[in-house]
Coordinates of C-alpha atoms in Angstrom, one line a residue:
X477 CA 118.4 52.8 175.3
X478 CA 118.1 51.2 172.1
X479 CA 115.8 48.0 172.8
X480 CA 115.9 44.8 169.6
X481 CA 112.8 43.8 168.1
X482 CA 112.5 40.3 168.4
X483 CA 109.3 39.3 166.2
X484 CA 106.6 41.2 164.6
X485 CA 103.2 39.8 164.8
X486 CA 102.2 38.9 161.2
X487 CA 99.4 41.8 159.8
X488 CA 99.8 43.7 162.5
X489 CA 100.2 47.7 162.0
X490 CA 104.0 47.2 162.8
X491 CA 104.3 44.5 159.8
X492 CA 102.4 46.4 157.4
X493 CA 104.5 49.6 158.4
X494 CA 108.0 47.2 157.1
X495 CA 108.9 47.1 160.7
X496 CA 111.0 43.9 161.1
X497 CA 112.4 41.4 163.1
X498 CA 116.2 42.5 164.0
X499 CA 115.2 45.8 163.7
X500 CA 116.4 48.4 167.2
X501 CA 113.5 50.7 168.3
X502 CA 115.1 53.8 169.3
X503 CA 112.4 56.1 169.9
X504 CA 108.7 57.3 169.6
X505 CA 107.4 60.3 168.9
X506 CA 111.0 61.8 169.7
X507 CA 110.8 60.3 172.9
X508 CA 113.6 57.7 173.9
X509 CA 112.3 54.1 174.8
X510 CA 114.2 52.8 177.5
X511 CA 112.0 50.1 178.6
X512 CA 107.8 48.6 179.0
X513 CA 107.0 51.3 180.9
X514 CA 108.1 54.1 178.0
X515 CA 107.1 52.3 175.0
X516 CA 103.7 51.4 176.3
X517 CA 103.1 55.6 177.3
X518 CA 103.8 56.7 174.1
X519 CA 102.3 53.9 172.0
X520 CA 99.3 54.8 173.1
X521 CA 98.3 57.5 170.6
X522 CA 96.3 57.3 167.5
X523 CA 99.3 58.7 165.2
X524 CA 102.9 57.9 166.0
X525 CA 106.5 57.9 164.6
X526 CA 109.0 55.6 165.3
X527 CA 112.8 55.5 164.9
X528 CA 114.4 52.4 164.5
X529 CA 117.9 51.9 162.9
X530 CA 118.3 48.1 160.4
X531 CA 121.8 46.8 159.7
X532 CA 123.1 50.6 161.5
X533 CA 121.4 52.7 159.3
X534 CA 118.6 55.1 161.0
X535 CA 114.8 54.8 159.3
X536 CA 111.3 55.8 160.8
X537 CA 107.9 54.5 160.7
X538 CA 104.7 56.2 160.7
X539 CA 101.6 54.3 162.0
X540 CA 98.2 55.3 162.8
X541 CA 96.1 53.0 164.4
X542 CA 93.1 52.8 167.3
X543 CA 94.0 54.8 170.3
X544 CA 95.8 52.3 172.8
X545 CA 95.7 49.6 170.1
X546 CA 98.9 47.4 170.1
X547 CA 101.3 47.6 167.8
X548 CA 102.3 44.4 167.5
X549 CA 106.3 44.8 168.5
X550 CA 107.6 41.9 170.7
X551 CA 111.1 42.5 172.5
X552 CA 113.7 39.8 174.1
X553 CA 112.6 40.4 177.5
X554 CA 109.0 41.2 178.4
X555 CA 110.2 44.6 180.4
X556 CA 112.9 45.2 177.5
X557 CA 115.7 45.8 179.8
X558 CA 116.7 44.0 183.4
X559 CA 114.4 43.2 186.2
X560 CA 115.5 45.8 188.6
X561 CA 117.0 43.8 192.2
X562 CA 115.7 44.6 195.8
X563 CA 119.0 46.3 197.6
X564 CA 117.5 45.6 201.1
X565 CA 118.2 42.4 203.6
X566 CA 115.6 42.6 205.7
X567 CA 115.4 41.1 208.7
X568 CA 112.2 38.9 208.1
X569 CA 112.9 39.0 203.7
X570 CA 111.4 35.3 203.0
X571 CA 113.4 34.3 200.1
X572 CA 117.1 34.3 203.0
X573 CA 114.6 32.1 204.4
X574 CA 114.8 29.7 201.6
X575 CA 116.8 26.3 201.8
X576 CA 119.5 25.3 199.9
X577 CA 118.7 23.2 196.3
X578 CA 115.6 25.2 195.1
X579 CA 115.4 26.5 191.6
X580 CA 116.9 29.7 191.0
X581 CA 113.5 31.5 190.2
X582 CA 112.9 31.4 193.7
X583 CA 115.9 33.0 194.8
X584 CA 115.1 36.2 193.2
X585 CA 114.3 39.3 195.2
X586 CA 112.3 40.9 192.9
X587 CA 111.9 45.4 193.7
X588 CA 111.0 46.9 190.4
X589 CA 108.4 49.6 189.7
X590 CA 107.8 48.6 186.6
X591 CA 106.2 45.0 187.6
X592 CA 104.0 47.1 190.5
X593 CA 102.3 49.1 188.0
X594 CA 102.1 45.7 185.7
X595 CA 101.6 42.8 187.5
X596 CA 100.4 44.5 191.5
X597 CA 104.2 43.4 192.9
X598 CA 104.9 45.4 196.2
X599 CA 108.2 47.8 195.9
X600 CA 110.3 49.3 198.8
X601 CA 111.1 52.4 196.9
X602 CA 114.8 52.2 198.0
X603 CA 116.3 51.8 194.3
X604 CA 114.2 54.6 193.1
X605 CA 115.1 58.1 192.0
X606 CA 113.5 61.5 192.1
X607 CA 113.4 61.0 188.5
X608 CA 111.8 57.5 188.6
X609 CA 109.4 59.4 190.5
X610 CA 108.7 62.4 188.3
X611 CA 108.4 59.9 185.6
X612 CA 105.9 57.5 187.4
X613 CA 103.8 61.1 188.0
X614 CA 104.1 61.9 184.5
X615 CA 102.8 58.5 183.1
X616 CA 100.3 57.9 185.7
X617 CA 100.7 55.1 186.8
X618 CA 98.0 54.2 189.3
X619 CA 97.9 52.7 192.0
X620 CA 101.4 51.6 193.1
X621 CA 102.1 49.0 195.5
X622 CA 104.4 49.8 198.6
X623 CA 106.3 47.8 200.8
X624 CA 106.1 50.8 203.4
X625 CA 106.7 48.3 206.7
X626 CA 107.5 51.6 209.0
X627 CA 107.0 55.4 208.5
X628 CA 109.8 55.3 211.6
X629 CA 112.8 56.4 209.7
X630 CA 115.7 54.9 211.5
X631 CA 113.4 51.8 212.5
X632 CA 113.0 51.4 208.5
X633 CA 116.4 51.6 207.9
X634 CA 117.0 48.7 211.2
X635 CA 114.4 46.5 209.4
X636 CA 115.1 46.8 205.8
X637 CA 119.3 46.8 206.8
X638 CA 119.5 49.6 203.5
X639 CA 120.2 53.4 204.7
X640 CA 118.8 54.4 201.6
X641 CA 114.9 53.0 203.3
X642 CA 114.9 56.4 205.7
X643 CA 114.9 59.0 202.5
X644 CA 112.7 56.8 200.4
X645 CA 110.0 57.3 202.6
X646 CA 109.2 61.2 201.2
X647 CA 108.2 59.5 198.2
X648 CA 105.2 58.1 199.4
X649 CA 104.2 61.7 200.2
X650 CA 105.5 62.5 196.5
X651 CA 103.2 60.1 194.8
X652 CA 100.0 60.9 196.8
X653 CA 100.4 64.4 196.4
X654 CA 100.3 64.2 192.6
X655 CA 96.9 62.2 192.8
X656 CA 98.8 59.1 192.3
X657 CA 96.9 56.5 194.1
X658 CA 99.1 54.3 196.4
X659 CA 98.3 50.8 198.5
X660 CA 100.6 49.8 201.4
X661 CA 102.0 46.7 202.8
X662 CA 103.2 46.8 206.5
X663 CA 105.2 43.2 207.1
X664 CA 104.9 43.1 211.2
X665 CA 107.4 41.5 213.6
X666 CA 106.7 41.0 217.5
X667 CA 108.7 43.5 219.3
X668 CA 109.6 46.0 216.2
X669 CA 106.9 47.4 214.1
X670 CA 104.0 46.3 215.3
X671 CA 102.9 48.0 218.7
X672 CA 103.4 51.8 219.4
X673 CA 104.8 51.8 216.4
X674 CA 102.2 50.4 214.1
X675 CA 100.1 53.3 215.7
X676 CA 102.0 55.8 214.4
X677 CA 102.6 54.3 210.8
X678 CA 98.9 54.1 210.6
X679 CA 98.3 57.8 211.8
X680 CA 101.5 58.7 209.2
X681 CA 100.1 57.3 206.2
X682 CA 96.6 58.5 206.9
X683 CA 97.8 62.2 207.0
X684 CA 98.6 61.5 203.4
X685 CA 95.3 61.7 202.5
X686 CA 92.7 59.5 200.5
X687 CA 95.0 58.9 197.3
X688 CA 96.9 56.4 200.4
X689 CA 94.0 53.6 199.5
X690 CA 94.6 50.9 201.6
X691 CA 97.2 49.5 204.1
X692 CA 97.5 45.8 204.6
X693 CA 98.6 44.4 208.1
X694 CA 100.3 41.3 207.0
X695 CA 102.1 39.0 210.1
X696 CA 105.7 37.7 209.6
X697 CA 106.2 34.3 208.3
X698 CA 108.9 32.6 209.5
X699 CA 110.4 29.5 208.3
X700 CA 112.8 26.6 210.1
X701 CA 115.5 28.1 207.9
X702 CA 117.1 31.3 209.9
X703 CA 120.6 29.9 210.7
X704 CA 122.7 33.0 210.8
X705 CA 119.9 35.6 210.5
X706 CA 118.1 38.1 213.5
X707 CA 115.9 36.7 215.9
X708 CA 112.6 36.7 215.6
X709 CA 109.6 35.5 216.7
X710 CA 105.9 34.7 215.2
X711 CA 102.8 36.1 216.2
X712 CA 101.0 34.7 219.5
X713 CA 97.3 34.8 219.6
X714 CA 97.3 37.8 222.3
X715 CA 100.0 39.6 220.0
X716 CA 97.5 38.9 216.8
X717 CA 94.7 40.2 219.1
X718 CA 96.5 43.4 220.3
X719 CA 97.6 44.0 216.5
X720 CA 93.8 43.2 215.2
X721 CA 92.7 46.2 218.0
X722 CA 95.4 48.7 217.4
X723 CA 93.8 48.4 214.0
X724 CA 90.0 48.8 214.5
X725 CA 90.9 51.6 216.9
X726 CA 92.1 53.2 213.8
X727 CA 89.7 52.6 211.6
X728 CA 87.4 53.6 214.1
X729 CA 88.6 57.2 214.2
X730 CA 88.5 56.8 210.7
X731 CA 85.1 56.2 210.1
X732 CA 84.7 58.5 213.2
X733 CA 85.2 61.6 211.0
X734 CA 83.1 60.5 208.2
X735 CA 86.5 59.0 206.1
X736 CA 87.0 55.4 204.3
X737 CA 88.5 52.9 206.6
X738 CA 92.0 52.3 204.7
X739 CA 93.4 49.6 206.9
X740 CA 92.9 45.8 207.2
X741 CA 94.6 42.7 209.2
X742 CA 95.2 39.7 206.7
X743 CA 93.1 37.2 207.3
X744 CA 95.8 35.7 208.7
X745 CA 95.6 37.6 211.7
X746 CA 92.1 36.8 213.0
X747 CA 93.3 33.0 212.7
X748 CA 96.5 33.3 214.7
X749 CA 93.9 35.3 217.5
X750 CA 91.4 32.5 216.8
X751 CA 88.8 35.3 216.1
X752 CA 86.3 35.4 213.4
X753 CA 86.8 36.7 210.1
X754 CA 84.4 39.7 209.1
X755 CA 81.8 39.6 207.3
X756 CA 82.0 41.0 202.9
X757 CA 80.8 45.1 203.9
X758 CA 84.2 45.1 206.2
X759 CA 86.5 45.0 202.9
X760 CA 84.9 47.5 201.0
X761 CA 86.2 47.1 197.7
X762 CA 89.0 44.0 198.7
X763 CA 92.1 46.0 197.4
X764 CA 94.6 43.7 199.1
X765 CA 93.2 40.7 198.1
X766 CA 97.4 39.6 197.0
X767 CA 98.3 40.2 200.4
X768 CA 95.5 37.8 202.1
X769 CA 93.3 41.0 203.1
X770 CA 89.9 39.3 202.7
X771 CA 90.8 36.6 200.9
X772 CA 88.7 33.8 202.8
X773 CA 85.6 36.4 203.3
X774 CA 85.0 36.5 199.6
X775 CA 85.9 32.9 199.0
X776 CA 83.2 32.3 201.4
X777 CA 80.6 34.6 199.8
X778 CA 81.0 33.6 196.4
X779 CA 80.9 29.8 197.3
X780 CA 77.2 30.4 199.5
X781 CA 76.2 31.9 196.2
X782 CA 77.1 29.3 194.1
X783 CA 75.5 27.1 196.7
X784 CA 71.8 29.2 196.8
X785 CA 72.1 29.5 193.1
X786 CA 72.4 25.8 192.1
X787 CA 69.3 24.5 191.3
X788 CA 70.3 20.5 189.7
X789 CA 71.2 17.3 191.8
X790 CA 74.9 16.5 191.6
X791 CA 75.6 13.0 190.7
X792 CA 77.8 11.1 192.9
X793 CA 81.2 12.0 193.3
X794 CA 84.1 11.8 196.1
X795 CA 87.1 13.6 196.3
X796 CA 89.9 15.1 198.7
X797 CA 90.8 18.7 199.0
X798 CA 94.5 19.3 200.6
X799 CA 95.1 23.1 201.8
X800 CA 96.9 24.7 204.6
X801 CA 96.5 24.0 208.0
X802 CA 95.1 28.0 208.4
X803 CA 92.3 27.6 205.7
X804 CA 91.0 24.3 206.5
X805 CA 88.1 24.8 208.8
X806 CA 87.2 27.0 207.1
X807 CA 86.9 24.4 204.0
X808 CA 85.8 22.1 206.2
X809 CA 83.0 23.7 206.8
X810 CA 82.0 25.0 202.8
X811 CA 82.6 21.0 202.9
X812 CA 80.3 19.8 205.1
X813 CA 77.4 22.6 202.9
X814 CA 78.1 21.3 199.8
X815 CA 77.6 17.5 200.7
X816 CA 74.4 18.7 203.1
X817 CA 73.0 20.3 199.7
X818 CA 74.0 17.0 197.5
X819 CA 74.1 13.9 200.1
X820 CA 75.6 11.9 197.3
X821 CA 78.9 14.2 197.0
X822 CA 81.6 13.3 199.7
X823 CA 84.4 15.7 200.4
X824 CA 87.7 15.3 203.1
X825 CA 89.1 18.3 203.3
X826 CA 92.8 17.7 204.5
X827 CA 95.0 19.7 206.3
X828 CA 98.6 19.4 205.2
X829 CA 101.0 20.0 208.1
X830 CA 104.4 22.1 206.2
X831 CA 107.1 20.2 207.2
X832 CA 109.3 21.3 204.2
X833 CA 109.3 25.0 205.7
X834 CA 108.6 24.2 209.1
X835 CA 105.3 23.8 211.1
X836 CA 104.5 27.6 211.6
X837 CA 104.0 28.2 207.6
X838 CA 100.5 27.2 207.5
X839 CA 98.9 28.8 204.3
X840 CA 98.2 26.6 201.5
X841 CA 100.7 28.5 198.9
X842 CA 103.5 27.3 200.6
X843 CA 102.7 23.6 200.4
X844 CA 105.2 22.0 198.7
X845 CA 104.0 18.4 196.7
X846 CA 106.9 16.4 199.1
X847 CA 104.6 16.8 202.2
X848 CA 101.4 16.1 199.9
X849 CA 102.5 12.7 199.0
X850 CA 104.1 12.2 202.4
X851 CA 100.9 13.0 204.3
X852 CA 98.4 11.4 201.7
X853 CA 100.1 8.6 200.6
X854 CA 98.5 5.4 201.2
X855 CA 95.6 7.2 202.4
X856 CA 91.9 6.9 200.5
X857 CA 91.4 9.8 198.5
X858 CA 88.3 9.4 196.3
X859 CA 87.9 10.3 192.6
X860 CA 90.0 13.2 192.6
X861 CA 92.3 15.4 194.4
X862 CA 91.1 19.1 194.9
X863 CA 93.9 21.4 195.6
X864 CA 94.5 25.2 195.6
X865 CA 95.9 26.6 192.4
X866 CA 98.3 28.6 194.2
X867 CA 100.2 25.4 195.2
X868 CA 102.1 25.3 191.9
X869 CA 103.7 27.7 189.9
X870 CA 102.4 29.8 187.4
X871 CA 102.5 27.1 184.4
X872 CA 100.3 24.3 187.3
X873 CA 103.4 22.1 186.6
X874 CA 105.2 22.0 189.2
X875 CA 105.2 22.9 193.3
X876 CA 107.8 25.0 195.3
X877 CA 110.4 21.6 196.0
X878 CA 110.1 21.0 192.1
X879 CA 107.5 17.9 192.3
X880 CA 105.5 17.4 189.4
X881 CA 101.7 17.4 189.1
X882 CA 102.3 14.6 186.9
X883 CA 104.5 13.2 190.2
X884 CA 101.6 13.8 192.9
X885 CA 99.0 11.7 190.4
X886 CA 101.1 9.0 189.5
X887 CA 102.3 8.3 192.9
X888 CA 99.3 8.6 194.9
X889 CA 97.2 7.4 191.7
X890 CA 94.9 10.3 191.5
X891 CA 93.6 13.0 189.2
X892 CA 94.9 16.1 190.5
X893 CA 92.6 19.6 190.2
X894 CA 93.7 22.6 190.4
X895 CA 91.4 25.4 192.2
X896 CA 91.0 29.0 191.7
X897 CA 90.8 31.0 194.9
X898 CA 87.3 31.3 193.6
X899 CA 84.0 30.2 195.7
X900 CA 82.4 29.7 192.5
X901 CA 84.9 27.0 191.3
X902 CA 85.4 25.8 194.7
X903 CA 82.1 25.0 194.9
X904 CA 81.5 23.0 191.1
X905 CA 85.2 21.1 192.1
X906 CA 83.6 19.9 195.6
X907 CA 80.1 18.9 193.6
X908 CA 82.3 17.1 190.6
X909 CA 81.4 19.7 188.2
X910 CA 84.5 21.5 187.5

C-alpha cells in the first residue's frame, strides 16, 4: 500500500538522501510497506533502499545509517493506515457502557495488533488472519497482549457475541509455539467465566508453555449505564474470595512442579474480598502492571523507600489528595507516614464517591472532574490538590466528562497536581516537594 510522506525531519538521513515531503514510500528493500509495523522491520538495517514515486514518477533512495537508527520519515497517521476496529459486542465491553454526550475518542473500540506490540493495548485476535499471524512470527514481535477471557470455545463466542472468537483461539497456541512471548487478560463475570471455568482457562493456557507469561484476573466493571444490554452482576466479596483461591490453587501447582507462577488477581480483587494485598516477591517481575496486577504493591514499596531514604525536614505544607474509593486506605495510610515522618506536612486523602458512572466504579481512573468539584467544593483543601495522573487524559487537560484542569482550579480555587502512579512522586507531592 503506498503510504504519503508527510514531513521529513530537517538533516536527517531521509533529507540528505532528497527524500521529500509529498513524496509516496512504496517499498524497502523490495519489501512492500503497508503500514508501522512494516516500515519499522525493515528500517532497521544498516543499508537500505527505498522506493518512493514524486509527482507519479518512480525513484529510489539509498541510505545507510546506524542499525535501528531512525530515518527521519513522518506519515499522516502515526500507524500509516486505519486503526483496525474491535468486531466483538461483548457482553461486559465498557465503552456500550458509556453515556450519551461524551467525546467521540471514547467511543472507540480500539482491537489492533499493531498498538499491542506498540503501545501494550490488549487484542481479541478475532480480526486477525493466519497471515497476520505468520507475519507477527516473522517480525517478532514480543510479547503480545491478549484479551483471552475464555479458552471455552462456545463460551468465548457467548461472551464476545463474534463466532469468529472460537477459531481465534488456536492462535494463542500459534504464537507461543513460535517462541513468541504472550500475556493474557481474562475479564471475569459472576456466573460465566469465572468458576469451573476459570479453572480450566488457567490449566489451558498453562499447557501452552512458559512463552504464555502471565495471565491477569481482572473483575467486571460495571457502570449505571446497561439499559438494553445482558445482565450482569459485580463481584461479591465471597465471589472475589472464591476467584482469589481458584487462583492460588493454581499457582500452587505451579510452583508445585518447580514452574513460574503465571497468574495474578488485580488488585482489585483482594479489595472487593476485603483481603490484604501481597507483599513485592508475589509479582515477580509486575508484567500486568496496565491491568492493575500489583499496581498498589509497588506503589506502596517505592513510596516506604522514598520515605527511609529522605534524610531533610519538609517545610510546612498542606494539601488534599482525591482518588477512588478502592485506593484510598490505602493512601490514607502512606498519608498518615508521611505527616508521622514530617509533623509539619498535613495531607486529607479524599475518597471521591463515582456518581457520574455509578457507585460500583470505584478506581481513581474513572473519576470524572464533575464529581471532584461536586464532592470538594466548598470544602477546605489546603495548598494544593494532589490527584492521580490517570484522572485526565493523556495531554493532563482534561477528565473523562470533558472538565478542565484549568475548570477544577478555578472553581474550587486550588492548584491542581497531577501524580504519577509512582511511590516516589507520591511521596515528594504529599511532602510539597514535587
Amino acid at each position: 500500500m503506498p503510504v504519503l510522506i508527510q514531513s521529513v525531519e530537517p538533516a536527517s538521513y531521509a533529507a540528505r538522501a532528497g527524500i521529500r515531503p509529498g513524496d509516496t514510500l512504496l517499498a524497502v528493500d523490495r519489501h512492500p510497506i503497508a503500514d508501522v509495523l512494516d516500515y519499522r522491520f525493515y528500517v532497521t538495517s544498516r543499508r537500505i533502499t527505498l522506493e518512493l514515486l514524486r509527482a507519479g514518477k518512480p525513484f529510489t533512495a539509498r541510505i545507510s545509517k546506524g542499525e535501528y537508527d531512525d530515518i527521519g520519515l513522518e506519515f499522516e497517521t502515526y500507524l500509516m493506515d486505519r486503526q483496525h476496529t474491535c468486531k466483538n459486542k461483548c457482553v461486559f465491553c465498557f465503552v456500550d457502557q458509556m453515556p450519551p454526550g461524551m467525546r467521540d475518542s471514547l467511543y472507540f473500540k480500539d482491537d489492533d495488533s499493531r498498538m499491542s506490540f506498540l503501545f501494550g493495548n490488549y487484542i481479541t485476535l478475532t480480526n486477525l488472519t493466519d497471515a497476520d499471524i505468520d507475519r507477527i512470527i516473522k517480525m517478532r514481535i514480543s510479547p503480545v497482549n491478549i484479551s483471552v477471557h475464555t479458552t471455552d470455545p462456545a463460551l468465548r463466542v457467548q461472551l464476545m457475541k463474534n463466532p469468529h472468537a472460537a477459531g481465534s483461539l488456536r492462535y494463542i497456541g500459534r504464537l507461543t509455539g513460535a517462541g513468541i512471548r504472550v500475556n493474557a487478560q481474562l475479564v471475569l463475570c459472576p456466573g460465566l467465566n469465572d468458576g469451573a471455568a476459570l479453572e480450566r482457562t488457567l490449566c489451558d493456557l498453562d499447557a501452552l508453555g512458559p512463552n504464555l507469561q502471565s495471565i491477569a484476573c481482572v473483575p467486571v466493571g460495571l457502570t449505571k449505564y446497561r439499559d438494553g444490554l445482558p445482565a450482569l452482576k459485580p463481584f461479591t466479596s465471597e465471589g472475589a474470595a472464591r476467584t482469589i483461591d481458584i487462583i492460588e490453587r493454581f499457582a500452587a501447582r505451579q510452583i508445585a512442579r518447580g514452574a513460574a507462577r503465571t497468574a495474578y488477581p488485580s488488585d482489585e480483587f483482594f479489595l472487593i474480598a476485603g483481603r490484604p494485598l501481597p507483599d513485592v516477591e508475589y509479582y515477580g517481575d509486575f508484567d500486568q502492571l496496565d491491568n492493575g496486577v500489583g499496581l498498589l504493591t509497588l506503589l506502596e514499596s517505592e513510596f516506604s523507600s522514598a520515605l527511609a531514604l529522605d534524610g531533610e525536614d519538609a517545610a510546612p505544607a498542606s494539601a488534599t489528595l482525591a482518588t477512588g474509593v478502592a485506593a484510598a486506605p490505602l493512601l490514607k495510610r502512606l498519608a498518615a507516614r508521611a505527616m508521622q515522618r514530617h509533623p509539619g506536612v498535613t495531607v486529607d486523602v479524599r475518597p471521591i464517591v463515582n456518581r457520574f458512572f455509578g457507585e460500583t466504579i470505584t478506581v481513581a481512573g474513572l473519576i470524572t472532574g464533575r464529581d471532584l468539584i461536586g464532592q470538594l467544593g466548598g470544602a477546605p483543601i489546603g495548598g494544593r490538590l494532589l490527584i492521580p495522573s490517570v484522572m485526565l487524559r493523556h495531554e493532563r487537560d482534561r477528565f473523562l466528562d470533558d472538565v478542565t484542569a484549568d475548570e477544577v482550579e478555578r472553581t474550587l480555587g486550588v492548584r491542581l497536581c497531577a501524580v504519577d502512579n509512582d511511590g516516589y512522586a507520591l511521596y515528594d507531592a504529599m511532602t510539597g516537594r514535587g
